[in-house]
Amino acid sequence: MTDPYAIQPSELDQLPDRDPEETAEWQASLDAVAKAAGPHRAAYLMRRTLERAEGNGIALPKLLETDYVNTIPTAAEPAAPGDEALERRITAWNRWNAAAMVTRGAKHGVGGHIATFASAAWLYETGFNHFFKGKEADGSGDQLYIQGHASPGIYARAFLDGRLTEAHLDNFRQEAGGTGLPSYPHPRRLPWLWEFPTVSMGLGPLSAIYQARFNRYLTARGIKDVSQSHVWAFLGDGEMDEPESTAALALASREGLDNLTFVINCNLQRLDGPVRANFKIVQELEAQFRGAGWNVVKSLWGNAWDELFQLDTTGALVRRLREVPDAQVQTYQTRDAAYIREDFFGKDPALVELAKLLSDDKILECFHLSRGGHESRKVYAAYKAALDHKGGPTVILAQTVKGHTLGEGFASKNANHQMKKLSTDEFKQMRDLLELPIKDSDFVDGVVPYGHPGADSPEVRYLQERRAALGGPAPARRTHAIAPLPSASEKAFASFDKGSGSQNVATTMAFVRLVKDLVRDKETGRRWVPIVPDEARTFGMESLFPSLGIYSPKGQTYEPVDRDQLMYYKEAKNGQILNEGITEAGSMADFIAASTSYATHGEAMIPFYIFYSMFGWQRTADQMWQLGDQLGRGFLVGATAGRTTLTGEGLQHADGHSPVIAATNPAALSYDPAFAYEVAAIVKDGIRRMYGETAQGEDPNVFYYLTVYNEPIPQPAKPSGLGIDEGIVKGLYRFNTAESAGLSPAANAARIQLLGSGTAIHWALKAQQLLAEDWGVAADVWSATTWTELRRDALEADAALLRGEERVPYVRQALHGAEGPVLAVSDYMRQVPDQIAQWVEQDYSSLGADGFGLSDTRDAARRYFGVDAESIVVAALAQLARRGEVKATAVKEARERYGL
């Protein structure tokens, strides 16, 4: 069978051979080696030759895999500073307390994970002792993305350090009382400790890449020099199967992010069993990262393996390590020396002879205990190599044993991720293995004790001295005392109050015009971070390209094809726009980094991320939840919004549900403005709340979601009168009455209240006219800028009532005394306006665009969903007929007249 990957003669012919005789000599030499010493020797020589070529800067395709051995040989390991004996004792205490915390919590049924930290302890401890910079270090210190399931180990270290007490540990996963610890890294729940939520697997690595990239952006734009900050992301090998984990690898290498290190804990296990049962995950990841341009450092084997490698004079051991699948390596961890002799060494005569030189104890030490990720010297060497590498990011592939030191009942067991506790006997075995001074009598009534060497012990003093030298505690989140940002020029907002006259302006364009003015503001303009996923021209933002520039670490190394045009495509090293290409996930990761810069770096930035509304919450709601957990601030803008507004695009572009998803996120303030002046008022208030002076009881740690439309319509002037701005922000105000609209209803005319949001208010206004002219019905039109915030206000009023406090929901206050029933309509499913139904005193009904979208004109789509002006008229008449306020026949007559 022909090898599909072999280079065919036709391919070789494309490269002229200037010296065929020399080529033939090289080929003959390779053939001779393969014949005399075997193909393994020939392959070895080829790999060494390619490595030498790469080291000499000769342009050749890189090897995607190396042998299944450590990248840094023992002889080349740098001397690790510090007191290794003390560090070993510190790590032992942390291992013990992490296991004790989860086991004690298991009595309350709250769960927890033990095995992950047990495998990764040295990966964290080595970093905390020698590498991870705290907040008092240069720049902003380092940013640590902690593997979520390892959180008990981080809590255990904070306990040893004096930052947590036994009471905290005893309330692990029990937060309702106010003194508990969240299950995983949750900044919203423990904002002084955690910076980055990571347990929704895949989001940590993606966010880490864009955080490192945003650090470069801040430095390049002169906001703050954070060039000394390093981003560390701790990940599981099973986690790397999440598409988000590897989605941005090329970005990191393309932009040379040598301020970024991934540390992948390769314990070869995921939640249910082996990560790559029949394959080798380390080799797969090495090829993936090398192919993406990353520097790869493998730390697989501990010092006990040195003797074996020295005895391997034929290369048989290295070959065998390459071919044994991961699940079998896991099996070796649980079997005796006889089994390993037969199954591992017995496959090759050379290995049989090698094994004769090894004692059973030596074999068990190597295969049960000695891994690169379990030895501080190996980990130190890998971390130092990562920091020394310049020009690109580094990934460290550290092999460990899941459940290490927890005993035979845990180590490498398929079920160990779900195992929540150790027995008393298992704890005593663990104590003896770790050599901890804990007595049998310390186990009272079967409860495992916490261990602490004392606040003035050598271990604690050493730990605190190391952290002081590195810039303070870590992980740590700081809420900096940042002065509120100055208010932007009132002129930028007030210009929308007068409307657009006869000019047709879509609210998407109104938002872009507002941003253009705001980024020119002398005080706050440079703090805006425009983010767009390769749709700037769709949203009319191309005029920002030459004025703000698109951020690129390389600047612009080419002459753009449109350089002779006014709005040419301009990239710059200090560019302000982040144009991410076609990646909503990457854009959201940008947004998260920028929106939390006020805490991470002490620099408040104002990001706005504009996207097709259909491709925001529907695609990246998990990241938006992450954003809320991380206490991010900024503006998400769902452009080309609505189910019927985006003409001709069809089902997958027709958004009729994003406000429903947004309503599930407590940190998201969701608005559906109808007019340009509403957009301006909401953005103005958002800047005040998130970056300025907050009112009593307001939480600044929110983000705004605005839906804006691409339908060009003349924008009206802001109505005069008291409370308009308050109504816009709170969610409801009366735009006009039948009388103020000049419709002159009869004194005894039936009346109805029409509530509309977003583009639907225009259908309501047309329906208002038809009701008056064709049916003698008076309609007042209200703009509902946010159904969700109206509902939340009402829910808070209900909660206050349970506390014995009298409070009337704003929606009830606004509609108090309004005559007739209420009919609400939006360009979204009826569930959106129905959020407020139970708090409206009047009879309430709604219209919406439920179902899948379709390709057609706007008018046809609105008729199809029954939300156009004529449909509103029929629904209004039906509502009034049920009340006996119009003739029942009017409904049928209207349907026939309008062709419904």
Short mmCIF file of C-alpha atoms in Angstrom, two decimals, residues 541-886:
data_model
loop_
_atom_site.label_atom_id
_atom_site.label_comp_id
_atom_site.label_asym_id
_atom_site.label_seq_id
_atom_site.Cartn_x
_atom_site.Cartn_y
_atom_site.Cartn_z
CA MET A 541 -17.14 51.47 11.67
CA GLU A 542 -14.55 51.62 8.90
CA SER A 543 -14.16 55.36 9.44
CA LEU A 544 -12.48 54.51 12.76
CA PHE A 545 -9.66 52.59 11.03
CA PRO A 546 -7.46 55.54 9.98
CA SER A 547 -8.23 57.66 13.05
CA LEU A 548 -7.77 55.02 15.76
CA GLY A 549 -5.78 52.31 14.02
CA ILE A 550 -6.12 48.55 14.40
CA TYR A 551 -3.77 47.13 17.02
CA SER A 552 -0.96 44.95 15.67
CA PRO A 553 2.35 44.26 17.41
CA LYS A 554 4.03 44.46 14.01
CA GLY A 555 2.38 47.68 12.97
CA GLN A 556 1.76 47.80 9.21
CA THR A 557 4.49 46.10 7.20
CA TYR A 558 2.66 46.45 3.88
CA GLU A 559 0.98 49.13 1.82
CA PRO A 560 -2.79 48.67 2.14
CA VAL A 561 -4.66 48.27 -1.11
CA ASP A 562 -6.96 51.18 -0.19
CA ARG A 563 -4.22 53.55 1.01
CA ASP A 564 -5.37 56.26 -1.41
CA GLN A 565 -8.85 56.27 0.12
CA LEU A 566 -10.02 58.36 3.05
CA MET A 567 -11.04 55.38 5.20
CA TYR A 568 -8.09 53.11 4.47
CA TYR A 569 -7.23 49.98 6.44
CA LYS A 570 -4.64 51.08 8.98
CA GLU A 571 -2.81 48.83 11.43
CA ALA A 572 -0.51 50.30 14.07
CA LYS A 573 1.58 49.15 17.03
CA ASN A 574 -0.38 51.54 19.23
CA GLY A 575 -3.70 50.97 17.48
CA GLN A 576 -6.83 51.28 19.59
CA ILE A 577 -9.20 48.90 17.78
CA LEU A 578 -9.05 45.16 18.42
CA ASN A 579 -10.24 43.55 15.18
CA GLU A 580 -10.09 39.85 15.96
CA GLY A 581 -11.06 38.21 12.70
CA ILE A 582 -13.92 35.77 12.63
CA THR A 583 -13.91 34.69 16.25
CA GLU A 584 -16.64 35.70 18.66
CA ALA A 585 -14.94 33.64 21.37
CA GLY A 586 -11.67 35.52 20.87
CA SER A 587 -13.46 38.85 20.89
CA MET A 588 -15.22 37.97 24.13
CA ALA A 589 -11.87 36.97 25.66
CA ASP A 590 -10.56 40.41 24.61
CA PHE A 591 -13.58 42.02 26.22
CA ILE A 592 -13.09 40.13 29.49
CA ALA A 593 -9.43 41.17 29.72
CA ALA A 594 -10.25 44.81 28.99
CA SER A 595 -13.34 44.94 31.19
CA THR A 596 -11.42 43.73 34.27
CA SER A 597 -8.32 45.86 33.72
CA TYR A 598 -9.50 48.13 36.55
CA ALA A 599 -8.70 45.27 38.96
CA THR A 600 -5.98 43.34 37.14
CA HIS A 601 -3.89 46.39 36.33
CA GLY A 602 -5.47 49.27 38.25
CA GLU A 603 -6.36 50.94 34.94
CA ALA A 604 -10.04 51.38 34.08
CA MET A 605 -10.72 50.69 30.40
CA ILE A 606 -14.08 51.03 28.64
CA PRO A 607 -14.47 48.18 26.17
CA PHE A 608 -17.32 47.89 23.76
CA TYR A 609 -17.70 44.75 21.71
CA ILE A 610 -20.08 45.01 18.77
CA PHE A 611 -21.31 41.89 17.00
CA TYR A 612 -24.20 40.37 15.10
CA SER A 613 -26.71 39.98 17.94
CA MET A 614 -27.45 36.40 16.86
CA PHE A 615 -23.78 35.46 17.29
CA GLY A 616 -23.27 36.91 20.75
CA TRP A 617 -25.18 35.27 23.57
CA GLN A 618 -26.09 32.26 21.47
CA ARG A 619 -22.43 31.46 20.84
CA THR A 620 -20.58 32.79 23.85
CA ALA A 621 -23.02 32.89 26.77
CA ASP A 622 -20.59 30.79 28.81
CA GLN A 623 -17.94 33.48 28.44
CA MET A 624 -20.51 36.12 29.36
CA TRP A 625 -21.17 34.18 32.55
CA GLN A 626 -17.41 34.13 33.07
CA LEU A 627 -17.43 37.89 32.52
CA GLY A 628 -20.03 38.34 35.25
CA ASP A 629 -18.07 36.11 37.63
CA GLN A 630 -14.91 38.11 36.93
CA LEU A 631 -16.76 41.38 37.70
CA GLY A 632 -16.17 42.81 34.24
CA ARG A 633 -17.48 46.21 33.13
CA GLY A 634 -18.23 47.48 29.65
CA PHE A 635 -20.69 47.52 26.77
CA LEU A 636 -21.77 44.53 24.71
CA VAL A 637 -23.62 45.67 21.61
CA GLY A 638 -25.79 43.23 19.67
CA ALA A 639 -26.04 44.93 16.28
CA THR A 640 -28.34 44.01 13.39
CA ALA A 641 -30.69 42.88 16.15
CA GLY A 642 -34.20 41.46 16.02
CA ARG A 643 -35.90 38.57 14.28
CA THR A 644 -37.37 40.56 11.37
CA THR A 645 -34.99 43.47 10.90
CA LEU A 646 -32.07 41.83 9.10
CA THR A 647 -33.59 41.48 5.65
CA GLY A 648 -32.98 38.34 3.65
CA GLU A 649 -30.37 36.79 5.96
CA GLY A 650 -32.60 34.01 7.21
CA LEU A 651 -32.89 31.62 10.08
CA GLN A 652 -29.35 31.58 11.44
CA HIS A 653 -29.05 35.36 11.41
CA ALA A 654 -32.47 36.23 12.83
CA ASP A 655 -32.12 36.97 16.54
CA GLY A 656 -35.38 36.69 18.40
CA HIS A 657 -34.06 35.44 21.71
CA SER A 658 -30.80 37.08 22.85
CA PRO A 659 -32.58 39.19 25.51
CA VAL A 660 -33.98 35.95 26.96
CA ILE A 661 -30.49 34.52 27.36
CA ALA A 662 -29.15 37.84 28.62
CA ALA A 663 -31.86 37.91 31.28
CA THR A 664 -30.36 34.77 32.82
CA ASN A 665 -27.11 36.60 33.65
CA PRO A 666 -27.47 38.64 36.86
CA ALA A 667 -24.58 40.93 35.91
CA ALA A 668 -26.00 41.82 32.46
CA LEU A 669 -28.13 44.94 32.16
CA SER A 670 -30.06 44.27 28.97
CA TYR A 671 -31.48 47.20 26.97
CA ASP A 672 -33.45 47.33 23.72
CA PRO A 673 -33.45 51.04 22.83
CA ALA A 674 -35.74 52.32 20.09
CA PHE A 675 -34.23 55.73 19.38
CA ALA A 676 -30.81 57.32 19.06
CA TYR A 677 -31.36 59.57 22.08
CA GLU A 678 -32.16 56.47 24.15
CA VAL A 679 -28.89 54.87 23.08
CA ALA A 680 -27.04 58.01 24.18
CA ALA A 681 -28.84 58.18 27.53
CA ILE A 682 -28.17 54.51 28.32
CA VAL A 683 -24.47 54.72 27.41
CA LYS A 684 -24.12 57.90 29.45
CA ASP A 685 -25.66 56.28 32.49
CA GLY A 686 -23.59 53.13 31.95
CA ILE A 687 -20.36 55.13 32.00
CA ARG A 688 -21.47 56.85 35.20
CA ARG A 689 -22.45 53.63 36.94
CA MET A 690 -19.46 51.49 35.91
CA TYR A 691 -16.73 54.15 35.89
CA GLY A 692 -18.02 57.19 37.75
CA GLU A 693 -19.96 57.97 40.91
CA THR A 694 -22.45 55.23 41.75
CA ALA A 695 -25.73 55.90 43.51
CA GLN A 696 -26.53 54.29 46.84
CA GLY A 697 -27.08 50.56 46.47
CA GLU A 698 -25.75 50.43 42.91
CA ASP A 699 -23.24 47.75 42.00
CA PRO A 700 -20.63 49.00 39.49
CA ASN A 701 -19.62 45.45 38.64
CA VAL A 702 -22.13 45.03 35.84
CA PHE A 703 -22.00 45.13 32.07
CA TYR A 704 -24.50 46.56 29.61
CA TYR A 705 -26.02 44.70 26.68
CA LEU A 706 -27.61 46.93 24.06
CA THR A 707 -29.49 45.63 21.03
CA VAL A 708 -29.31 48.02 18.09
CA TYR A 709 -30.80 47.75 14.62
CA ASN A 710 -29.74 48.19 11.01
CA GLU A 711 -33.07 49.62 9.82
CA PRO A 712 -32.61 53.26 8.74
CA ILE A 713 -35.47 55.36 10.13
CA PRO A 714 -35.78 59.07 10.89
CA GLN A 715 -34.81 59.50 14.52
CA PRO A 716 -37.23 61.64 16.55
CA ALA A 717 -36.23 64.29 19.04
CA LYS A 718 -36.31 63.41 22.71
CA PRO A 719 -39.75 64.27 24.15
CA SER A 720 -39.82 67.13 26.61
CA GLY A 721 -40.99 66.58 30.13
CA LEU A 722 -39.85 65.42 33.50
CA GLY A 723 -38.59 61.90 34.11
CA ILE A 724 -37.72 60.98 30.53
CA ASP A 725 -34.08 60.19 31.28
CA GLU A 726 -35.08 58.28 34.40
CA GLY A 727 -37.63 56.33 32.41
CA ILE A 728 -35.09 55.48 29.72
CA VAL A 729 -32.66 54.10 32.27
CA LYS A 730 -35.26 52.35 34.43
CA GLY A 731 -36.98 50.87 31.43
CA LEU A 732 -40.29 52.56 30.60
CA TYR A 733 -41.68 55.98 29.74
CA ARG A 734 -44.60 57.31 27.73
CA PHE A 735 -43.33 58.43 24.33
CA ASN A 736 -46.61 60.08 23.33
CA THR A 737 -50.36 59.99 23.75
CA ALA A 738 -53.00 59.93 21.06
CA GLU A 739 -53.55 63.61 21.75
CA SER A 740 -49.88 64.63 21.62
CA ALA A 741 -49.55 62.69 18.37
CA GLY A 742 -52.23 64.99 16.89
CA LEU A 743 -54.80 62.22 16.35
CA SER A 744 -57.70 64.02 18.15
CA PRO A 745 -59.65 61.04 19.52
CA ALA A 746 -63.24 61.41 20.58
CA ALA A 747 -63.86 62.17 24.23
CA ASN A 748 -65.38 58.74 24.85
CA ALA A 749 -63.02 56.78 22.61
CA ALA A 750 -61.78 53.41 23.78
CA ARG A 751 -58.14 53.64 24.81
CA ILE A 752 -55.24 51.21 24.88
CA GLN A 753 -51.61 51.43 25.97
CA LEU A 754 -49.09 50.16 23.40
CA LEU A 755 -45.67 49.22 24.81
CA GLY A 756 -42.87 48.70 22.30
CA SER A 757 -39.14 48.13 22.50
CA GLY A 758 -36.44 48.60 19.91
CA THR A 759 -37.59 48.74 16.33
CA ALA A 760 -41.06 47.50 17.32
CA ILE A 761 -41.99 50.93 18.58
CA HIS A 762 -42.20 52.10 14.97
CA TRP A 763 -44.85 49.46 14.26
CA ALA A 764 -46.66 50.58 17.41
CA LEU A 765 -46.60 54.20 16.22
CA LYS A 766 -48.09 53.20 12.87
CA ALA A 767 -50.68 51.07 14.68
CA GLN A 768 -51.52 54.09 16.85
CA GLN A 769 -52.38 56.02 13.70
CA LEU A 770 -54.42 53.20 12.17
CA LEU A 771 -56.37 52.65 15.37
CA ALA A 772 -57.32 56.29 15.48
CA GLU A 773 -58.07 56.80 11.78
CA ASP A 774 -59.78 53.48 10.97
CA TRP A 775 -61.40 52.48 14.29
CA GLY A 776 -61.68 55.57 16.46
CA VAL A 777 -59.49 54.07 19.17
CA ALA A 778 -57.05 56.20 21.16
CA ALA A 779 -53.66 54.62 21.80
CA ASP A 780 -50.81 55.89 23.89
CA VAL A 781 -47.34 54.63 22.94
CA TRP A 782 -44.67 53.75 25.52
CA SER A 783 -41.03 52.97 24.96
CA ALA A 784 -39.89 49.97 26.98
CA THR A 785 -36.12 50.24 26.86
CA THR A 786 -35.52 47.21 29.07
CA TRP A 787 -38.02 44.52 29.95
CA THR A 788 -35.40 42.68 31.99
CA GLU A 789 -34.54 45.55 34.32
CA LEU A 790 -38.24 46.27 34.83
CA ARG A 791 -38.65 42.66 35.93
CA ARG A 792 -35.61 42.74 38.21
CA ASP A 793 -36.88 45.90 39.88
CA ALA A 794 -40.22 44.21 40.44
CA LEU A 795 -38.55 41.11 41.86
CA GLU A 796 -36.64 43.30 44.29
CA ALA A 797 -39.92 44.90 45.33
CA ASP A 798 -41.38 41.44 45.97
CA ALA A 799 -38.33 40.50 48.05
CA ALA A 800 -38.67 43.75 50.01
CA LEU A 801 -42.31 42.90 50.73
CA LEU A 802 -41.20 39.60 52.28
CA ARG A 803 -38.94 41.62 54.57
CA GLY A 804 -41.87 43.77 55.61
CA GLU A 805 -40.93 46.75 53.43
CA GLU A 806 -43.48 48.44 51.20
CA ARG A 807 -42.16 49.15 47.73
CA VAL A 808 -44.03 49.59 44.46
CA PRO A 809 -42.31 48.25 41.32
CA TYR A 810 -41.31 50.95 38.86
CA VAL A 811 -43.38 49.41 36.05
CA ARG A 812 -46.51 49.70 38.19
CA GLN A 813 -45.65 53.27 39.13
CA ALA A 814 -45.10 54.25 35.49
CA LEU A 815 -48.34 52.72 34.24
CA HIS A 816 -50.42 53.82 37.23
CA GLY A 817 -53.59 55.49 36.04
CA ALA A 818 -53.00 54.64 32.38
CA GLU A 819 -56.40 54.00 30.86
CA GLY A 820 -57.32 50.78 29.12
CA PRO A 821 -55.49 47.49 28.62
CA VAL A 822 -51.81 47.07 27.80
CA LEU A 823 -50.48 45.46 24.62
CA ALA A 824 -46.71 44.91 24.48
CA VAL A 825 -44.72 44.12 21.34
CA SER A 826 -41.08 43.54 20.47
CA ASP A 827 -39.01 42.00 17.67
CA TYR A 828 -38.26 39.08 19.99
CA MET A 829 -40.21 36.10 21.24
CA ARG A 830 -43.16 36.96 23.45
CA GLN A 831 -41.26 35.69 26.47
CA VAL A 832 -39.27 38.94 26.40
CA PRO A 833 -42.13 41.44 27.01
CA ASP A 834 -44.00 38.86 29.11
CA GLN A 835 -41.30 39.26 31.79
CA ILE A 836 -43.30 42.14 33.32
CA ALA A 837 -46.84 40.77 32.88
CA GLN A 838 -47.56 39.85 36.51
CA TRP A 839 -46.74 43.34 37.80
CA VAL A 840 -48.94 45.25 35.35
CA GLU A 841 -52.29 46.17 36.93
CA GLN A 842 -54.07 46.58 33.61
CA ASP A 843 -55.16 43.71 31.38
CA TYR A 844 -51.98 42.56 29.63
CA SER A 845 -51.24 40.81 26.38
CA SER A 846 -48.23 40.66 24.08
CA LEU A 847 -47.03 40.04 20.56
CA GLY A 848 -43.64 38.70 19.52
CA ALA A 849 -41.65 36.89 16.89
CA ASP A 850 -41.67 33.32 18.16
CA GLY A 851 -40.17 30.53 16.07
CA PHE A 852 -37.32 30.37 13.60
CA GLY A 853 -36.47 33.30 11.39
CA LEU A 854 -36.84 33.29 7.63
CA SER A 855 -35.44 35.06 4.58
CA ASP A 856 -37.70 37.78 3.20
CA THR A 857 -38.33 41.49 3.28
CA ARG A 858 -38.90 43.17 6.61
CA ASP A 859 -42.57 43.79 5.86
CA ALA A 860 -43.17 40.18 4.83
CA ALA A 861 -41.33 38.81 7.86
CA ARG A 862 -43.31 41.01 10.23
CA ARG A 863 -46.58 39.99 8.66
CA TYR A 864 -45.48 36.34 8.92
CA PHE A 865 -44.82 36.64 12.66
CA GLY A 866 -47.86 38.83 13.28
CA VAL A 867 -46.02 41.81 14.71
CA ASP A 868 -46.52 44.44 11.99
CA ALA A 869 -48.68 47.50 12.56
CA GLU A 870 -51.80 45.89 11.11
CA SER A 871 -51.36 42.83 13.33
CA ILE A 872 -50.98 45.12 16.33
CA VAL A 873 -54.26 46.82 15.40
CA VAL A 874 -56.12 43.51 15.21
CA ALA A 875 -54.64 42.36 18.53
CA ALA A 876 -55.55 45.69 20.15
CA LEU A 877 -59.14 45.51 18.88
CA ALA A 878 -59.44 41.93 20.13
CA GLN A 879 -58.26 43.00 23.55
CA LEU A 880 -60.73 45.88 23.65
CA ALA A 881 -63.56 43.67 22.33
CA ARG A 882 -63.07 41.24 25.18
CA ARG A 883 -63.62 44.16 27.53
CA GLY A 884 -66.70 45.27 25.60
CA GLU A 885 -65.12 48.56 24.61
CA VAL A 886 -65.36 48.00 20.83
#
